[in-house]
Each structure stands twice: as C-alpha cells, then as structure tokens.
Amino acid sequence: MQNAVTQFEIYKDRGSRCLPLQRVYRQLFNPELFLLSYGKIYRNDGAMTKGSTAETADGMSMERIQTIIDALKSERYVWKPTRRVQIPKKSGGTRPLGLPTWSDKLLQDVIRSLLEAYYEPQFRDSSHGFRPRRGCHTALLRVKQWKGTTWFIEGDISKCFDKIDHSVLSGILGEKIQDGRFLRLIANMLRAGYLEDWKFNRTLSGTPQGGVISPLLSNIYLDQLDQFVEDILIPQYTRGKTRHRNPEYRHFEYRARVARKSGNHLEAREAKRKMRTLPSCNPNDPNFRRLTYVRYADDFLLGFIGPKCEAEEIKAKVGQFLAERLRLDLSQAKTLITHGRSEKARFLGYEIMVSHCDDKLSHHRNQRSVNGKIALLVPADVQRAKMQRFMKGGKIVHRPELLHDDDLSIIRLYQSQWRGLVNYYIMAHNVSARLNKVHRVMEVSLCKTLASKHKLTLTRVFRRYRGEQMTLYGPLKTIQAIKYREGKKPLIAVFGGLPLRRQEMQPYSSDPLIEVQWNRRSELARRLEANQCELCGSTDQIEVHHLRKLSDLTRDGRKPKSNWETVMIARRRKTLVVCLACHQKIDSGHYDGPAIRGTLESRVR
C-alpha cells in the first residue's frame, strides 16, 4: 500500500488535470487512511454520541479497523441506518440531523479524504462552503471586492440537502470516477435509511445531514451550478471594457480645467463641486454589463450591473437550470432581487449594500473614495436578537442557571459568546455602532449574575471585578476575576477587551504545505500503533478509552481519583490506550489500580 499522503498528492494531481480516477475502492484497504481519519474525528463532540447502535469511539482498536477493511474486501460492508433527530431552527421549524454509527462515520471520513483530494482542485473559486481554509469570511471578502453593482440576486435553494437526487449525484460522480465498486458503496450509503422514533424510513433522496461526507457530496453536486454560472451566464452577461463617460460630467470637467488655466479658482471650485454631484460614467450604458457570483453551501449571491429586466432573466435561468439539471427548486420567497444602493441584501448574516457618499473624499487624490464599493453591515435585527437573550420585559436580567458555577466559568462563558459575535461581524462597517449596545447589555447581565451569586449590589460588583486590558488601540475597561494558586500561575478570566474596530480579512492561503500538515498522523494514532497498555504495560488486545470531556474528571465534588484518572489528567488527554482487561475494569468502575509502569513523570510527555 502507498503512503496515504503520497496517495493524496496523486489524487490532487489527477484532479488538477481533470483526469479520471480508477481503482479507488482498493485504496480503502489501507489502514493508514483509517488512522488519519480517526486522528481527526475523535476530537469531535459527536465521537461519543450514539447512532442507531451503541457503538461510539470508545473501545477503538486496530482490530476494529481491520474488521471494516475485511468487510470491504469481500464487499460485505453494510451501512447502518442513521439515527435522526430534529434540531430547532431560528425561524421556528426544525431541521433533521442524522447521527451515523461510529464505524460508518470513520469510513465516511476515509472516503471524504480521498474525494476531497481529487475534487478540491476542480472546485471553482466562487465556492466557499465546507472547504479547507475557506468559510463565511472568505465568501464575504469576495463580495467586498465587487464594484459598481446595481442589483443583488439573493439565491436560496429550497431544502437543498434533503432533495439531492441520488441518480443525478451518481451520474456526476461516475463522470470522473471509473470504479463500479466504489460508486456502489456510496450509493448504498445514500440508501441506508434512517431511524426516527426507532421506526425505519427509506431515504429516497438527499444526503445524510450530520454525516462526515455530506458537505463534500453537496459541494460536488452544486459544483454543476458554479460551472453553469461561471461558464455560461457570466460570459453571456458580460460585455464592454468600461462604461461610457457621462457627457454632463465631462462638461463640468472641461469648465473646471479652463477656469483653472485662466486663474479663476472660484469658478473652478464651483465646477468641481458640480462634478461631485454627478456620476463620472453613464450608469445606464447599454453596452456595459457585469455579472459576479459567490456561493456558500446552498446560499448564493449574484451581483449584476444592468437593467432589472435582465436581472430577472438571470434569476429565471438559474431556477430553470436547477430544476432541469439538478432537480432542485429555487425558493421564490427567499430568492430576491435587491437594488444595491436603495436596499440591502442579506447574505451569511450580513447586510450588503453599495456605498454612495459624494462628500467622502480620499486624502491623497481629493476624489470620491467610497462610491460604488460594497459595504458590509451588521443587521439591526441581529443586534436586537443578541440583546434579547439577556433581557426580560425590556430590562437586563441575570442568568439564574449560572449561579452554581464559579466566577471564572461565568465570565468565560460570557466572553466566549461575546468573542464569537465580535469575530464574526468584525468586517462590518458599523460593527462599533451595533455591537457597543450588545456589549453593554451583556456586561450588565454578567455583573447582575455575579451580584446575585454573591448577594452584592451592582455597584460593588463593578468595583470588585473592574479591570483593564491593553489593546492596539489603547486600554479598554473589562470585567475580570483572578484565582490565585500556590506555586502556579493565577487563573484569569476576562470579559471584554476586544476593540470594535473594523478589520479587513486576508484572503485564504493556497500554500500546499498547509495540506501536508493536516495529513500528518495524529499523536493518538501513534499511541495506538505502539500496541501497549499505558496502565499495566500489556500488549494484549489494545484499544482506546474515550471520555466525552476531560473536565468530567476535574470538576469539583468528585470522589478521590483512581490511577487511570490521574494519568489522563496529568497528560491532559481525554483518551487512554489500554488493554481489554483494564478497559473492562474502568468501564465497570472496578479498576483497582495496578502499578503504573515507571514513574508518572516519565510517562507524561
């Protein structure tokens, strides 16, 4: 078997040259691929979540990997039905989420790694959802680079992931992958069904949401839309190098030049003032058209320079292509045509509009500097929704569910929510105006929670927990708590200290060394391959004991810790490689602590 990283490089090269893949199925017999996938997905919170069976990451071993490989070799591997649960949506409805079993999840990630190495070089730059080193910010950065957009077409595909047609998806995969066994394996996965309320249901369409491979399959499916827009629509609705100059603007430009040469500076300034009230080019030039496009998962945005009737044509053509080629429906209620200057489009939680301000001039050239540029804004309803989480009846309230936590945990929880909000909307032009109010509400709610916990007044809490943190833009007031420890550094929790200054995000890096770094074997995989119990030193039937969270061993109020807990806490790992005998004793709660080989310090690395 080839080295896994070498195989990924081969697939990446064939994908970049659009060459077909053959004999893919035999690559699934490589244990190294399973170890790489195991090293990535065992960290996920869902690794210890049960699917339709009781199997989880706990008890993972080389024997379990070999069992999967043996079943694949004889084509006897059977996908288990996923366990479906309903997740509430912000709009009030629910979204189905599938929970695969652990073996299915592991095999899905192996398949995903092979397909991603091949298809990633072929995906278009306009696609940003569920791709390495890309995300919402890179999609918004692409939108921000558009100039002079007249109309925004906000695209939304109705129930995209639930309606992906299996036959169409198989046909798309079959165009590039010439391996019947591999295609049958994927087709069987799509038809595995699901259990809801422990009742079996067939899956006639869609990809299993919650599965590791589902985002990649949806990108492969919707890449057909990217190709249609970029190869057909954009050339069709792009013409002209530049707009024609505005005659009225040129008239005042001529008057300003003549007045300046004749020494009449007053008339020259008046002509310049008139020029700044007019567009320099004809905004309705019939010989100039531009169409731009970006997609994140099933949401896409089109920017068009031209008349509204042609924008409606573009919307109709996209809907027709989705219906005829991909058998998907364009949501008419959510697919809107929005004027760029007078209205605001919504994309990925931001409001998007075209800036226009004749009075904002650049310092070095004394020209209008923002007209025609894209402005990203924090929506007002986002501000209200974030504030309402900490208010009741129009007043800021404390959070009673946190009163039993310590001060550091309470402050860290508030800070994590605040940091996530700031980091997501840091590209917005009005980030300070919108989020300053949210910060104040969260700060008062935090102090009220601490006041209720310690039976103090709000004023005393502000004085006791007041702090200051230095930033690039100067000091900022914070709420902080410090826990001193003997012989160790103190623990500090801080709320605030994040400057609300708009930041320009940098484009993603295409450095190939980053991909190699992600494909390196994890520390856990190397420990498993060492084939030695980390408690008693046995080499018989080695497997991995998993915990959902390491904090389950360190929280207050627990009984004295046994040897295996001491080892996990010292290593700061939620995994422990043990033999079957030690694992059974740990799970049953009868582990009596055999002597640990060597000193604890020599085993902790």
XYZ file of C-alpha atoms in Angstrom:
605
model
C 0.000 0.000 0.000
C 1.178 3.512 -0.814
C 1.761 6.094 1.865
C -1.514 7.955 2.496
C -0.046 11.417 1.943
C 1.511 10.228 -1.318
C -1.874 8.918 -2.419
C -3.499 12.253 -1.637
C -0.892 14.043 -3.735
C -1.522 11.688 -6.662
C -5.270 12.290 -6.456
C -4.715 16.026 -6.165
C -2.542 15.998 -9.293
C -5.099 13.988 -11.280
C -7.858 16.291 -10.100
C -5.959 19.420 -11.145
C -5.521 17.910 -14.627
C -9.160 16.673 -14.750
C -8.056 13.072 -15.307
C -10.432 10.255 -14.289
C -9.892 8.102 -11.203
C -9.639 4.319 -11.400
C -9.306 1.564 -8.787
C -10.360 3.849 -5.948
C -12.048 1.078 -3.958
C -8.794 -0.753 -3.290
C -7.423 2.342 -1.521
C -9.972 1.714 1.245
C -7.913 -1.316 2.281
C -5.129 0.947 3.605
C -5.164 1.039 7.460
C -3.168 4.283 7.422
C -6.147 6.111 5.910
C -8.328 4.945 8.788
C -5.733 6.047 11.340
C -5.553 9.501 9.750
C -9.337 9.821 9.804
C -9.520 8.512 13.365
C -6.963 11.115 14.462
C -9.166 13.886 13.059
C -12.694 12.931 14.068
C -12.127 11.501 17.559
C -11.806 15.083 18.857
C -15.329 15.978 17.721
C -18.078 16.177 20.307
C -20.111 13.690 18.269
C -17.454 10.963 18.601
C -19.129 9.764 21.809
C -22.698 10.218 20.512
C -24.538 7.005 19.725
C -26.177 6.443 16.389
C -28.665 3.672 15.683
C -26.396 1.290 17.629
C -24.473 1.636 20.905
C -21.116 1.873 19.096
C -19.005 5.004 19.768
C -15.323 5.935 19.582
C -14.797 4.300 22.970
C -13.018 0.974 22.512
C -11.410 1.913 19.195
C -8.668 -0.525 18.192
C -6.645 -1.767 15.246
C -8.818 -4.892 15.260
C -11.903 -2.770 14.632
C -10.198 -1.090 11.673
C -9.193 -4.485 10.282
C -12.774 -5.735 10.655
C -14.017 -2.841 8.492
C -11.296 -3.495 5.893
C -12.085 -7.234 5.743
C -15.780 -6.460 5.169
C -14.845 -4.031 2.381
C -12.557 -6.554 0.693
C -15.364 -9.071 0.396
C -17.934 -6.306 -0.363
C -19.914 -7.292 2.723
C -19.836 -3.942 4.462
C -23.372 -2.869 5.395
C -24.157 0.760 6.214
C -26.277 1.184 9.330
C -29.334 3.455 9.254
C -28.616 6.849 10.795
C -30.474 7.973 13.908
C -32.441 11.084 13.003
C -33.224 13.861 15.475
C -34.943 17.193 14.881
C -32.938 20.364 15.601
C -34.904 23.584 16.255
C -34.371 26.419 13.759
C -34.395 30.140 14.462
C -37.407 30.522 12.183
C -39.436 28.241 14.443
C -39.320 24.999 12.454
C -36.964 22.059 12.781
C -34.065 20.691 10.773
C -33.409 16.934 10.528
C -29.977 15.804 11.688
C -28.626 12.301 11.065
C -26.303 10.609 13.569
C -24.300 7.778 11.940
C -22.724 4.969 13.911
C -19.007 5.257 14.684
C -17.802 2.730 12.067
C -19.885 4.413 9.364
C -18.563 7.808 10.436
C -14.973 6.562 10.246
C -15.425 5.022 6.797
C -17.204 8.149 5.579
C -14.216 10.261 6.562
C -11.837 7.929 4.707
C -13.980 8.262 1.567
C -14.219 12.022 2.119
C -10.436 12.403 2.336
C -9.945 10.619 -0.998
C -12.719 12.517 -2.784
C -11.636 15.852 -1.329
C -8.056 15.375 -2.531
C -9.388 14.743 -6.054
C -12.255 17.251 -6.316
C -10.825 20.178 -4.343
C -8.525 21.364 -7.202
C -11.527 21.247 -9.559
C -13.933 23.326 -7.459
C -14.413 26.939 -8.513
C -13.082 29.883 -6.512
C -16.666 31.123 -6.151
C -17.475 28.193 -3.813
C -16.667 28.748 -0.121
C -18.841 26.425 1.958
C -17.324 23.382 3.717
C -13.941 23.715 2.051
C -10.430 23.758 3.572
C -9.211 27.232 4.577
C -12.456 28.816 3.392
C -15.580 29.935 5.146
C -18.072 32.752 5.594
C -15.391 35.443 5.819
C -13.677 34.418 2.583
C -17.064 34.437 0.807
C -17.814 37.918 2.180
C -14.338 39.082 1.198
C -15.083 38.050 -2.392
C -18.335 40.038 -2.304
C -16.481 43.046 -0.907
C -14.255 43.088 -3.994
C -17.220 43.742 -6.301
C -17.538 47.305 -7.621
C -20.428 49.288 -9.045
C -23.033 46.566 -8.558
C -26.580 47.656 -9.414
C -28.650 44.591 -8.462
C -28.169 41.778 -5.980
C -29.859 38.424 -6.637
C -30.123 36.574 -3.320
C -30.358 32.869 -4.121
C -31.700 30.188 -1.808
C -32.331 26.567 -2.776
C -35.365 25.080 -1.060
C -34.452 22.078 1.152
C -31.310 21.517 -0.890
C -29.676 18.756 1.163
C -32.942 16.832 1.563
C -33.724 16.891 -2.181
C -30.381 15.943 -3.720
C -31.258 13.355 -6.343
C -29.322 10.108 -5.894
C -29.306 9.203 -9.584
C -28.057 12.659 -10.586
C -25.341 12.543 -7.909
C -24.269 9.060 -9.021
C -24.077 10.305 -12.602
C -21.918 13.274 -11.600
C -19.539 11.007 -9.654
C -19.500 8.470 -12.491
C -18.238 11.096 -14.952
C -14.893 11.255 -13.140
C -14.656 8.025 -11.094
C -14.352 4.813 -13.102
C -14.783 2.295 -10.314
C -18.070 0.433 -10.006
C -17.394 -0.975 -6.520
C -16.625 2.467 -5.121
C -19.739 4.001 -6.698
C -21.900 1.160 -5.357
C -20.501 1.726 -1.870
C -21.531 5.402 -1.980
C -24.932 4.554 -3.471
C -25.568 2.034 -0.691
C -24.650 4.683 1.889
C -27.160 7.121 0.398
C -29.905 4.466 0.509
C -29.120 3.188 4.017
C -32.224 4.836 5.516
C -32.724 6.364 8.934
C -34.397 5.654 12.257
C -36.748 8.280 13.683
C -38.526 7.404 16.921
C -36.977 3.938 16.304
C -39.001 3.496 13.134
C -37.087 2.684 9.935
C -37.562 5.012 6.959
C -36.081 4.758 3.497
C -34.012 7.609 2.048
C -35.227 8.202 -1.485
C -33.303 11.457 -1.917
C -30.866 13.719 -0.098
C -27.537 13.226 1.628
C -27.400 12.216 5.301
C -27.145 15.543 7.152
C -24.807 15.090 10.071
C -22.648 12.642 8.153
C -18.968 13.444 7.670
C -19.141 13.118 3.899
C -22.407 15.024 3.303
C -20.893 18.538 2.905
C -18.430 17.297 0.286
C -21.125 15.431 -1.668
C -23.293 18.555 -1.677
C -20.345 20.602 -2.992
C -19.749 18.063 -5.758
C -23.457 18.284 -6.612
C -23.683 22.096 -6.543
C -20.408 22.495 -8.432
C -22.587 21.966 -11.500
C -24.350 25.241 -10.620
C -20.994 27.000 -10.244
C -19.929 25.777 -13.674
C -23.217 26.886 -15.255
C -22.998 30.395 -13.804
C -19.294 30.942 -14.491
C -19.075 29.254 -17.904
C -22.449 30.241 -19.392
C -24.217 33.056 -17.550
C -21.242 35.291 -16.743
C -19.869 35.338 -20.351
C -23.422 35.914 -21.607
C -23.997 38.903 -19.324
C -20.531 40.445 -19.522
C -19.687 42.940 -22.240
C -17.834 46.206 -22.650
C -14.474 47.161 -21.167
C -15.573 50.358 -19.435
C -18.681 52.500 -19.155
C -19.020 55.492 -21.462
C -18.210 58.829 -19.862
C -21.121 60.945 -18.627
C -21.453 63.968 -21.027
C -22.681 66.301 -18.287
C -19.751 65.313 -16.042
C -17.317 65.934 -18.911
C -18.860 69.369 -19.458
C -18.119 70.500 -15.899
C -14.716 68.838 -16.054
C -13.926 70.968 -19.111
C -15.170 74.148 -17.379
C -13.027 73.422 -14.328
C -9.936 72.920 -16.471
C -10.497 76.152 -18.440
C -11.206 78.171 -15.277
C -8.089 76.823 -13.596
C -5.911 77.766 -16.571
C -7.386 81.266 -16.673
C -6.761 81.746 -12.944
C -10.461 81.827 -11.964
C -10.170 79.480 -8.968
C -13.633 80.324 -7.633
C -15.312 79.113 -10.832
C -13.023 76.057 -10.895
C -14.072 75.089 -7.360
C -17.745 75.552 -8.274
C -17.325 73.300 -11.327
C -15.594 70.669 -9.163
C -18.476 70.830 -6.704
C -20.943 70.180 -9.543
C -18.827 67.281 -10.747
C -19.056 65.583 -7.341
C -22.850 65.504 -7.607
C -22.739 63.620 -10.918
C -21.561 60.128 -11.868
C -18.373 60.219 -13.927
C -19.652 57.430 -16.209
C -23.064 56.643 -17.646
C -24.720 54.259 -15.121
C -27.224 53.141 -17.797
C -24.707 52.394 -20.524
C -26.413 49.748 -22.741
C -23.049 48.418 -23.897
C -21.693 47.621 -20.436
C -22.700 44.579 -18.359
C -21.090 42.717 -15.475
C -22.184 39.615 -13.538
C -20.422 38.282 -10.427
C -21.175 35.251 -8.282
C -20.347 33.643 -4.935
C -21.805 30.570 -3.194
C -21.684 29.249 0.350
C -23.347 25.813 0.677
C -26.901 26.217 -0.697
C -26.934 30.038 -0.435
C -25.552 32.097 -3.307
C -25.377 35.756 -4.268
C -25.200 37.284 -7.735
C -24.138 40.868 -8.375
C -25.317 42.377 -11.671
C -24.661 45.669 -13.457
C -27.517 46.218 -15.891
C -31.301 46.698 -16.033
C -33.682 44.896 -13.685
C -35.370 43.005 -16.536
C -32.082 41.242 -17.284
C -31.584 40.514 -13.577
C -34.969 38.773 -13.621
C -33.839 36.800 -16.693
C -30.751 35.638 -14.795
C -32.873 34.539 -11.838
C -35.199 32.599 -14.160
C -32.301 30.881 -15.950
C -30.725 29.806 -12.660
C -34.067 28.408 -11.493
C -34.544 26.567 -14.782
C -31.061 25.022 -14.607
C -31.603 23.848 -11.026
C -34.937 22.267 -11.927
C -33.825 20.576 -15.151
C -30.235 19.580 -14.409
C -30.127 19.096 -10.630
C -33.841 18.572 -9.877
C -33.803 21.230 -7.178
C -36.210 24.086 -6.534
C -35.260 27.733 -6.169
C -37.117 29.209 -3.207
C -39.180 32.028 -4.709
C -39.901 33.561 -1.303
C -36.204 33.828 -0.380
C -34.693 34.484 -3.812
C -34.960 38.270 -4.049
C -33.745 40.904 -6.486
C -32.482 43.856 -4.449
C -31.324 47.267 -5.650
C -27.771 47.792 -4.446
C -27.966 51.485 -3.466
C -31.503 51.907 -2.150
C -31.963 48.483 -0.483
C -29.906 45.981 1.483
C -29.360 42.351 0.524
C -28.815 39.611 3.133
C -26.034 37.075 2.798
C -24.454 34.945 5.538
C -25.958 37.058 8.307
C -24.624 40.371 6.934
C -26.489 43.182 5.206
C -24.858 44.121 1.903
C -25.304 47.375 0.034
C -23.437 49.633 -2.380
C -21.904 52.699 -0.726
C -22.661 56.186 -2.007
C -21.348 59.380 -0.432
C -20.298 62.326 -2.605
C -18.705 64.137 0.367
C -16.266 61.392 1.414
C -13.013 62.143 -0.412
C -9.644 60.417 -0.479
C -6.856 62.400 1.156
C -4.175 61.918 -1.477
C -6.241 62.446 -4.651
C -9.170 64.563 -3.377
C -11.646 62.294 -5.194
C -14.747 60.428 -4.106
C -13.472 57.293 -2.405
C -16.444 55.086 -1.442
C -18.946 55.375 -4.291
C -19.685 52.004 -5.873
C -17.874 49.982 -3.198
C -19.555 47.211 -1.220
C -20.418 47.929 2.418
C -20.939 45.057 4.875
C -23.254 45.871 7.786
C -24.486 44.262 10.997
C -28.290 43.976 10.636
C -30.440 45.743 13.234
C -32.426 42.567 13.922
C -29.188 40.735 14.804
C -28.440 43.426 17.379
C -31.945 43.128 18.854
C -31.831 39.324 18.941
C -28.469 39.253 20.736
C -29.672 41.796 23.295
C -32.951 39.969 23.929
C -31.030 36.893 25.133
C -30.018 38.898 28.230
C -33.247 40.844 28.738
C -36.745 40.183 30.007
C -39.644 42.608 29.850
C -37.357 45.284 28.427
C -34.915 45.075 31.363
C -31.481 43.488 31.618
C -31.597 40.401 33.855
C -29.165 37.937 35.392
C -28.874 34.274 34.318
C -30.048 32.068 37.200
C -28.819 28.845 35.539
C -25.208 30.017 36.068
C -25.419 30.803 39.790
C -23.901 27.452 40.815
C -20.792 27.955 38.605
C -17.657 29.676 39.871
C -16.794 33.240 38.867
C -14.211 32.227 36.267
C -16.635 29.879 34.494
C -19.365 32.541 34.383
C -17.071 35.214 32.974
C -15.540 32.807 30.448
C -18.971 31.797 29.183
C -19.976 35.416 28.602
C -16.613 36.136 26.981
C -16.856 33.166 24.619
C -20.263 34.345 23.403
C -19.017 37.924 23.043
C -15.822 36.888 21.251
C -17.725 34.741 18.757
C -20.082 37.620 17.943
C -17.268 40.148 17.508
C -15.058 37.830 15.454
C -17.887 37.070 13.040
C -19.018 40.668 12.455
C -15.556 42.266 12.596
C -15.716 43.001 8.835
C -18.839 45.169 9.172
C -18.589 48.934 8.682
C -20.997 49.573 11.574
C -19.561 46.954 13.942
C -18.921 49.552 16.645
C -22.333 51.231 16.426
C -24.257 47.945 16.529
C -22.225 45.855 18.965
C -21.442 48.539 21.549
C -25.016 48.276 22.817
C -24.814 44.486 22.877
C -21.601 44.695 24.902
C -23.201 46.987 27.452
C -26.211 44.687 27.867
C -24.005 41.606 28.271
C -21.747 43.422 30.741
C -24.673 44.467 32.964
C -26.188 40.966 32.754
C -22.835 39.448 33.774
C -22.491 41.781 36.750
C -26.078 41.127 37.806
C -25.352 37.385 37.681
C -22.270 37.852 39.892
C -24.229 40.160 42.201
C -26.999 37.599 42.602
C -24.447 34.855 43.267
C -22.552 36.755 45.984
C -25.503 38.807 47.342
C -23.852 42.117 46.423
C -25.085 45.340 44.919
C -24.405 46.005 41.265
C -22.127 48.940 42.131
C -19.958 46.802 44.403
C -19.645 44.139 41.723
C -18.444 46.697 39.175
C -15.852 47.952 41.644
C -14.675 44.488 42.744
C -14.328 42.968 39.269
C -13.225 46.056 37.370
C -10.130 45.575 35.216
C -8.248 46.987 32.264
C -6.661 45.397 29.234
C -4.220 46.980 26.805
C -5.016 46.662 23.087
C -3.557 48.043 19.873
C -5.974 50.961 20.167
C -5.301 51.753 23.802
C -6.626 50.430 27.149
C -10.160 49.031 27.426
C -12.180 48.523 30.593
C -13.015 44.898 31.393
C -14.715 42.673 33.946
C -12.236 40.142 35.286
C -11.775 37.557 38.025
C -8.493 36.136 39.292
C -7.971 32.834 41.099
C -4.592 32.576 42.827
C -2.920 29.156 43.166
C 0.029 28.214 45.305
C 3.109 27.517 43.252
C 1.282 28.086 39.945
C 0.290 30.952 37.727
C -3.053 32.511 38.688
C -6.113 31.750 36.597
C -7.613 34.860 34.983
C -10.979 35.206 33.250
C -11.745 38.432 31.369
C -14.916 39.765 29.767
C -14.361 42.474 27.146
C -11.034 43.770 25.937
C -11.950 43.298 22.253
C -11.699 46.543 20.242
C -14.696 47.118 17.977
C -12.679 48.298 15.002
C -13.471 47.085 11.514
C -10.782 44.751 10.198
C -10.129 43.661 6.646
C -9.842 39.884 6.471
C -6.975 38.432 4.457
C -7.592 36.032 1.552
C -7.057 32.346 2.226
C -3.623 30.854 1.717
C -3.041 28.327 -1.061
C 0.242 27.099 0.424
C 0.419 23.316 -0.234
C 2.467 22.822 2.961
C -0.686 23.515 4.986
C -2.409 20.492 3.454
C 0.557 18.227 4.238
C 0.493 19.424 7.839
C -3.181 18.429 8.185
C -2.476 14.998 6.732
C 0.131 14.086 9.328
C -0.638 11.164 11.629
C -2.038 12.240 14.974
C -0.447 11.613 18.355
C -3.314 9.268 19.296
C -2.771 7.106 16.215
C 0.906 6.715 17.093
C -0.017 5.727 20.657
C -2.472 3.127 19.347
C 0.095 1.697 16.939
C 2.586 1.350 19.820
C 0.320 -1.533 20.965
C 0.994 -1.191 24.683
C -1.324 -0.553 27.605
C -0.482 2.791 29.207
C -1.522 1.470 32.631
C -0.170 -2.052 33.022
C 2.170 -2.403 30.006
C 0.284 -5.341 28.455
C 0.300 -5.815 24.675
C -2.824 -7.982 24.539
C -5.973 -6.608 22.825
C -5.129 -2.918 22.916
C -7.924 -0.364 22.498
C -8.669 3.266 23.378
C -10.737 4.506 26.299
C -12.518 7.755 25.402
C -14.098 10.432 27.549
C -16.581 12.972 26.266
C -14.799 15.792 28.129
C -11.675 15.819 30.284
C -13.434 18.262 32.620
C -15.671 15.375 33.742
C -12.668 14.160 35.770
C -11.658 17.534 37.210
C -14.925 19.123 38.267
C -15.432 19.816 41.964
C -17.218 17.421 44.286
C -15.936 14.151 42.834
C -14.555 11.188 44.764
C -10.777 10.673 45.041
C -9.298 9.909 41.614
C -8.010 6.463 40.700
C -4.751 5.810 38.879
C -6.214 5.871 35.376
C -7.869 9.237 36.035
C -4.585 10.610 37.392
C -2.792 9.589 34.198
C -5.409 11.233 31.936
C -5.418 14.453 33.967
C -1.622 14.625 34.008
C -1.435 14.124 30.248
C -4.352 16.492 29.599
C -5.828 13.973 27.201
C -9.371 12.628 27.016
C -8.048 9.332 25.619
C -6.139 6.482 27.232
C -4.687 3.491 25.365
C -5.320 0.414 27.495
C -5.629 -3.335 27.213
C -9.038 -5.008 27.136
C -8.784 -6.202 30.751
C -8.036 -2.708 32.112
C -10.714 -1.175 29.885
C -13.395 -3.528 31.178
C -12.461 -2.710 34.767
C -12.575 1.046 34.029
C -15.995 0.813 32.388
C -17.412 -1.297 35.188
C -15.990 1.004 37.879
C -13.932 -1.814 39.490
C -10.496 -0.681 38.408
C -8.289 -1.293 41.452
C -5.212 0.474 40.111
C -2.419 -1.873 39.034
C 1.023 -0.397 39.345
C 1.812 2.114 36.643
C 4.957 1.165 34.730
C 7.676 3.613 35.630
C 7.101 6.891 37.372
C 4.197 9.057 36.332
C 6.595 11.836 35.354
C 8.448 9.579 32.939
C 5.198 8.561 31.257
C 3.709 12.048 30.880
C 5.013 13.772 27.777
